[in-house]
PDB file of C-alpha atoms in Angstrom:
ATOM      1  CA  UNK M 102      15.365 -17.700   2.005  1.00  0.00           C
ATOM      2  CA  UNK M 103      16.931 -16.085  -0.731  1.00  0.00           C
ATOM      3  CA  UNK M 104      18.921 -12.747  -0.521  1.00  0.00           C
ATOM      4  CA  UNK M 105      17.097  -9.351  -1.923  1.00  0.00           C
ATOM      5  CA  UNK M 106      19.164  -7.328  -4.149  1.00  0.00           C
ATOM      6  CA  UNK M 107      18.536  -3.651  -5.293  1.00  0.00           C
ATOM      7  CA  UNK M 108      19.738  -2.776  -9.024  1.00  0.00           C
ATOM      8  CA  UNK M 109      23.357  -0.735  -9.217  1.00  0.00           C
ATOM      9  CA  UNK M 110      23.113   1.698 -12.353  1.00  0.00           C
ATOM     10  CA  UNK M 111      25.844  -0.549 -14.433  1.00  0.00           C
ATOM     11  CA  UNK M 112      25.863   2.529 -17.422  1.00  0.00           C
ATOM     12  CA  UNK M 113      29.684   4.142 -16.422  1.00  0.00           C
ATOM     13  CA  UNK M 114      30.572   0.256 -16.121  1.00  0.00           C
ATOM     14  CA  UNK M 115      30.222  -0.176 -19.580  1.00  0.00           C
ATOM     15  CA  UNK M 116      31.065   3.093 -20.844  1.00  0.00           C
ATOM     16  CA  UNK M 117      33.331   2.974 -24.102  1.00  0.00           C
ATOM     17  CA  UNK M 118      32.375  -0.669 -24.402  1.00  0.00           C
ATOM     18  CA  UNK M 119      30.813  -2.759 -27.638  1.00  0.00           C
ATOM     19  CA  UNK M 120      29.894  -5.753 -26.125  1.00  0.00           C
ATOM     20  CA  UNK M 121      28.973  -7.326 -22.445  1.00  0.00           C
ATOM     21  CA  UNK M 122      27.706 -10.887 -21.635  1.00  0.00           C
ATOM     22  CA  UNK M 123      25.178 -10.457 -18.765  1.00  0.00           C
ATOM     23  CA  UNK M 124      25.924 -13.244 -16.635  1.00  0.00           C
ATOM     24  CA  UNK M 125      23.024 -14.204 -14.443  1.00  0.00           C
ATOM     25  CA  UNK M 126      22.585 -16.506 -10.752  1.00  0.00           C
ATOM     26  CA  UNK M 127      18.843 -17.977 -11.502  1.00  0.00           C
ATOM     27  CA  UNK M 128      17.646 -17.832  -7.846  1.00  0.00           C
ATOM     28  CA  UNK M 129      18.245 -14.743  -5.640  1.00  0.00           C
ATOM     29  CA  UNK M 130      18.055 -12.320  -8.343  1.00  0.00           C
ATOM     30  CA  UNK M 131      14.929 -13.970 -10.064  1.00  0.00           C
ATOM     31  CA  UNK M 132      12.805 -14.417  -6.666  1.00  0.00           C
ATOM     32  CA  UNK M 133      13.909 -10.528  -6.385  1.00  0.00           C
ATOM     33  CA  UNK M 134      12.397  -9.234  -9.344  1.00  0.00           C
ATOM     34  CA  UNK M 135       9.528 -11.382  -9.083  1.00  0.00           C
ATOM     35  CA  UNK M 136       8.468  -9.816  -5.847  1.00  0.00           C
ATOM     36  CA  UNK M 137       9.284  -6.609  -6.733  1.00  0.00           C
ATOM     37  CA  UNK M 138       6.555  -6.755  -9.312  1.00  0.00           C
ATOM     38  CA  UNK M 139       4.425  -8.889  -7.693  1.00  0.00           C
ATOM     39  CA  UNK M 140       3.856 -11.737 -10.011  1.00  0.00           C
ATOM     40  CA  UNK M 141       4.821 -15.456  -9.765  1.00  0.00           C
ATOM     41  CA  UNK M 142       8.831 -16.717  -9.847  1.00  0.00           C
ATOM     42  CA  UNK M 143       7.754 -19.869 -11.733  1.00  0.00           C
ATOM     43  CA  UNK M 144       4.649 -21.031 -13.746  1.00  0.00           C
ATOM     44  CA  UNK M 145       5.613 -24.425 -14.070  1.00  0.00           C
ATOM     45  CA  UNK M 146       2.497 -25.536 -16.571  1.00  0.00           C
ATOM     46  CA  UNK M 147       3.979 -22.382 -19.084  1.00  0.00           C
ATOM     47  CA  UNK M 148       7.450 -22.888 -18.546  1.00  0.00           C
ATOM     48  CA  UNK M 149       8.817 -24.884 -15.191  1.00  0.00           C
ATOM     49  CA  UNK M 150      12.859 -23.671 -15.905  1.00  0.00           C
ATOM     50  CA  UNK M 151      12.077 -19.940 -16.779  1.00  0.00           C
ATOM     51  CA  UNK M 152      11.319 -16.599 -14.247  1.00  0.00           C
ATOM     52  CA  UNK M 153       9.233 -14.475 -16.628  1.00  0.00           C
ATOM     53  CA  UNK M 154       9.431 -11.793 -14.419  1.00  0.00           C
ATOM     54  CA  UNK M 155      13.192 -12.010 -14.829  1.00  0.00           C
ATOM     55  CA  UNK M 156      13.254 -13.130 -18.177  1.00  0.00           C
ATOM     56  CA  UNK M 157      11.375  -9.273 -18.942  1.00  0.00           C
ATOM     57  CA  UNK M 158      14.089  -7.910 -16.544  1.00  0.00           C
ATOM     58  CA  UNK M 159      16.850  -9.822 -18.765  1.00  0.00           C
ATOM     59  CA  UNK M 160      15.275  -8.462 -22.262  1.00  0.00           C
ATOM     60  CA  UNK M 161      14.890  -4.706 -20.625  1.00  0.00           C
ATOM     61  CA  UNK M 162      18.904  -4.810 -19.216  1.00  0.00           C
ATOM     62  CA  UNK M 163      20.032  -5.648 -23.108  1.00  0.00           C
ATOM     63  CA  UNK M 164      17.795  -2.863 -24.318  1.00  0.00           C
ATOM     64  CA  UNK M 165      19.323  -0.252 -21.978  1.00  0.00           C
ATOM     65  CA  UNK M 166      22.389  -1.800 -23.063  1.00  0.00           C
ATOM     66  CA  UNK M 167      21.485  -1.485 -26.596  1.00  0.00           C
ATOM     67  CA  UNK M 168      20.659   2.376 -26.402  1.00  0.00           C
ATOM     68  CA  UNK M 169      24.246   2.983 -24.988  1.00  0.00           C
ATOM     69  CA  UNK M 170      25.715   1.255 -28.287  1.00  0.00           C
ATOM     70  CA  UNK M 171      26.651  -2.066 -26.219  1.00  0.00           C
ATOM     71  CA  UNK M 172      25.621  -5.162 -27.878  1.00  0.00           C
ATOM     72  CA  UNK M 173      24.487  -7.531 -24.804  1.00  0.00           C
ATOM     73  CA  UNK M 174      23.657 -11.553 -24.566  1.00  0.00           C
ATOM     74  CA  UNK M 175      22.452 -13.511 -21.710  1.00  0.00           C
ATOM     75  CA  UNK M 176      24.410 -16.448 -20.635  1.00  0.00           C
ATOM     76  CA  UNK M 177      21.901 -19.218 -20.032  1.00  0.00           C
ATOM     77  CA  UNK M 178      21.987 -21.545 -17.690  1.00  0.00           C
ATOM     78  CA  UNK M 179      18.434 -23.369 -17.627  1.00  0.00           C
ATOM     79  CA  UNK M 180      19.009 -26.398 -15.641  1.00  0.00           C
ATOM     80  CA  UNK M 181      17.980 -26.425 -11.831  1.00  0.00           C
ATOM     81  CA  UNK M 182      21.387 -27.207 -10.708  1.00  0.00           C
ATOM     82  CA  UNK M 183      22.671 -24.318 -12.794  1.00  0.00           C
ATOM     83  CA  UNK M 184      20.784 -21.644 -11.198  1.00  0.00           C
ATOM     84  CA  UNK M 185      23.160 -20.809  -8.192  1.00  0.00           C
ATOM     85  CA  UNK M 186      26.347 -19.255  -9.755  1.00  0.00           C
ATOM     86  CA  UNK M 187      28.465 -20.092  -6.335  1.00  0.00           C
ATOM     87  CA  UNK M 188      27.429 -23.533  -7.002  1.00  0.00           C
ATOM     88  CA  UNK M 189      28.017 -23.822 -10.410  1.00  0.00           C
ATOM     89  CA  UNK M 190      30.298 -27.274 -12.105  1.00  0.00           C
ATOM     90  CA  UNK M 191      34.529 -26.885 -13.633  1.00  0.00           C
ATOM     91  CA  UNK M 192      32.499 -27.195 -16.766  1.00  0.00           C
ATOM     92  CA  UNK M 193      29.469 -24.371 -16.414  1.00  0.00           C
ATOM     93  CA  UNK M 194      32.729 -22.073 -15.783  1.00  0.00           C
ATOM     94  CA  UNK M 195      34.422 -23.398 -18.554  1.00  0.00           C
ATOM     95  CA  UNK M 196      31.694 -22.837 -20.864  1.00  0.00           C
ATOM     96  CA  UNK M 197      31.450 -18.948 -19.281  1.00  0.00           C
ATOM     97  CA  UNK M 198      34.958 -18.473 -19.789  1.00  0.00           C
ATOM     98  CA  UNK M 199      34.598 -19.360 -23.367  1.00  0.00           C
ATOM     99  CA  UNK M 200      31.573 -17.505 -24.234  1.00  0.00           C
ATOM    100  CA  UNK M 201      33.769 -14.337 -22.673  1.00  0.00           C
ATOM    101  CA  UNK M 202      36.100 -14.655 -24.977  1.00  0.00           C
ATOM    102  CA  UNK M 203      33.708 -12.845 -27.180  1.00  0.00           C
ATOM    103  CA  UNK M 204      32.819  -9.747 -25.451  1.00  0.00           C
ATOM    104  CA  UNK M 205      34.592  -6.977 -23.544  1.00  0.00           C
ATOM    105  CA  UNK M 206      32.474  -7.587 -20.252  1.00  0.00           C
ATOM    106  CA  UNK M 207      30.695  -9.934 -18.440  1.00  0.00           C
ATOM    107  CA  UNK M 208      27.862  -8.137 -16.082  1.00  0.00           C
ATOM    108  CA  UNK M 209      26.938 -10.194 -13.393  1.00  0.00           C
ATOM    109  CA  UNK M 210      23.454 -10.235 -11.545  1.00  0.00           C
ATOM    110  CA  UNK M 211      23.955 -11.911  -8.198  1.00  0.00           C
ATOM    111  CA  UNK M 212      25.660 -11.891  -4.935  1.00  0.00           C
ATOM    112  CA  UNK M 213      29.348 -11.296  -4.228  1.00  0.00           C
ATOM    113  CA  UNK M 214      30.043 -14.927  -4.305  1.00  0.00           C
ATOM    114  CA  UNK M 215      28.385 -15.048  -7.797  1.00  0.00           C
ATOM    115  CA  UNK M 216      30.761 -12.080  -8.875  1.00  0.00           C
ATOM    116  CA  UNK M 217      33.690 -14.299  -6.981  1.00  0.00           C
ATOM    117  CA  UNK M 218      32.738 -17.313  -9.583  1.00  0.00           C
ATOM    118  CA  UNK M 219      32.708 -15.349 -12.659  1.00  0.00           C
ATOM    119  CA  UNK M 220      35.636 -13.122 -11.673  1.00  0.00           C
ATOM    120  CA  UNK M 221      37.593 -16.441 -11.780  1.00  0.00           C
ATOM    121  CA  UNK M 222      35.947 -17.917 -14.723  1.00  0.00           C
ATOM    122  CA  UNK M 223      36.955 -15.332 -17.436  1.00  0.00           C
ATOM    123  CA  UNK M 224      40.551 -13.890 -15.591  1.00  0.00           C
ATOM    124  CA  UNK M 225      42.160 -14.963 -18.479  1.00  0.00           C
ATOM    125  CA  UNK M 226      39.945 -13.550 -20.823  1.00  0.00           C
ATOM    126  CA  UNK M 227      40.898  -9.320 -20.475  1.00  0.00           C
ATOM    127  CA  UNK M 228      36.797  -9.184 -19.637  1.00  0.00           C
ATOM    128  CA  UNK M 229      35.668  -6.566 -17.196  1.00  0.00           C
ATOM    129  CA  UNK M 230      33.208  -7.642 -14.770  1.00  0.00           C
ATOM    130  CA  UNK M 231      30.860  -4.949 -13.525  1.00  0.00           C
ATOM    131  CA  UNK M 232      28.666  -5.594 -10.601  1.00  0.00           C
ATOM    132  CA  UNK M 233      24.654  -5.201 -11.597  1.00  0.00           C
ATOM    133  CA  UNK M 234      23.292  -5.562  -8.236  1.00  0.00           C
ATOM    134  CA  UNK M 235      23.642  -5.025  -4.840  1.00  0.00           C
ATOM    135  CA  UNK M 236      22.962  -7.105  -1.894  1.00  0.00           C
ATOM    136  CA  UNK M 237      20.349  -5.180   0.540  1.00  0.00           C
ATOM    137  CA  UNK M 238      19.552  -8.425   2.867  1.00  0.00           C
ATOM    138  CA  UNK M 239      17.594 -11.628   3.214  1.00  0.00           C
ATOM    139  CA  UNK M 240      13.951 -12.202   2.062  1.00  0.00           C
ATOM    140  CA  UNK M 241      11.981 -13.528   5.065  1.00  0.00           C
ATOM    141  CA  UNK M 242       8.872 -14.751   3.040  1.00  0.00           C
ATOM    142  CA  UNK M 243       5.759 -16.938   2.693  1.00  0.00           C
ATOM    143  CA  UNK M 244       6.047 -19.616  -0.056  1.00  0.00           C
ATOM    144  CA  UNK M 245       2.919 -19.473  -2.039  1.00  0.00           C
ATOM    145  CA  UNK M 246       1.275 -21.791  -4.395  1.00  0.00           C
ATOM    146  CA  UNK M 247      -1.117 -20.472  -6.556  1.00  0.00           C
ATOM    147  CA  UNK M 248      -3.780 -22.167  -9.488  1.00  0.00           C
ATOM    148  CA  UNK M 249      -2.535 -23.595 -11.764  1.00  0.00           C
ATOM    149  CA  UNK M 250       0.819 -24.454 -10.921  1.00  0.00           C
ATOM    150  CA  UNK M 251       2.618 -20.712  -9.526  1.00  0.00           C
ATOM    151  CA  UNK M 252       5.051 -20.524  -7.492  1.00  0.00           C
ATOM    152  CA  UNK M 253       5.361 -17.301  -5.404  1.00  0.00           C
ATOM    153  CA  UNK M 254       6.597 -15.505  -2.667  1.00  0.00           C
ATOM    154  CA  UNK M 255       4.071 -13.333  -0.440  1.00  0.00           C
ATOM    155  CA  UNK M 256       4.598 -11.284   2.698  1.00  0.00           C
ATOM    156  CA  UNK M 257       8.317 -10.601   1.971  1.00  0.00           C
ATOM    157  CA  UNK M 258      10.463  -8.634   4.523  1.00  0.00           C
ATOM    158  CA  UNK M 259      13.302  -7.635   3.719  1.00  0.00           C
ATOM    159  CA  UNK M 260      16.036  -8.540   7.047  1.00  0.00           C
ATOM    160  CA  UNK M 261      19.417  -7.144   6.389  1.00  0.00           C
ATOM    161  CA  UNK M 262      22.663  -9.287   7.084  1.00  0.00           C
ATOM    162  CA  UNK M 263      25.042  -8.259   9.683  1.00  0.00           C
ATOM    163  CA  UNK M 264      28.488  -6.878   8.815  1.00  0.00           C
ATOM    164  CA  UNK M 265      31.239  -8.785  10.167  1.00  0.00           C
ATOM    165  CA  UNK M 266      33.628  -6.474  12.014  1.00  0.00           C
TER     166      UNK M 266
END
């Protein structure tokens, strides 16, 4: 099951900044929002490669962003084998080290291991990258199918990971 995330408060993060790249993971942090609010991850007859939930989570991030002066893209990633950051191709990172280049931060919404992969990607870029969620545990959930073609998750539980010691 995927890993539930709660939202970190990224404002002192980018604090004196112009410009941040919000660097999404597809999965975890789309099947998070989308249960939050309680509406389908995917409705693959209105648009099989796009969360709206998340998308709406995506557009209301850059407008926070916005009213603190700090111009904010999304770096897509819209194929299925894009959507896990830890997973992602030499050339996926390539192309997010690039599109760094053009910002002073990159925020990412995922796991540590997401943070790990974008970390590495734009090192030689001078970006900051500032953590935008926080990993709370592992979604223990029902798969649902709903008419006409949702996907969603119901009866979600939220089991929390054990810390190695």
């Amino acid at each position: 099951m995927p890993i539930h995330f709660s939202d970190l408060d990224v404002a002192s993060g980018v604090a004196g900044l112009k410009s941040a790249l919000i660097v999404p993971c597809n999965l975890c942090p789309a099947v998070t929002v989308s249960v939050r609010e309680k509406k389908p991850f995917l409705r693959l007859f209105r648009n099989p490669l796009k969360s709206l939930p998340f998308e709406g989570y995506l557009q209301a991030l850059q407008a926070r962003l916005r009213e603190r002066g700090v111009q904010a893209d999304v770096f897509k990633s819209t194929l299925y084998h894009h959507w896990f950051m830890c997973m992602w191709t030499s050339r996926k990172r390539r192309q997010l080290q690039e599109s760094a280049k053009k910002y002073d931060a990159v925020i990412v919404l995922g796991c540590e291991s997401a943070t790990e992969t974008a970390r590495k990607a734009v090192e030689s870029t001078g970006c900051r990258v500032i953590d935008a969620m926080k990993v709370t545990g592992i979604m223990n959930a029902e798969l649902s199918f709903g008419l006409p073609a949702d996907i969603s998750f119901r009866n979600c539980t939220v089991v929390p990971i054990a810390t190695v010691r």
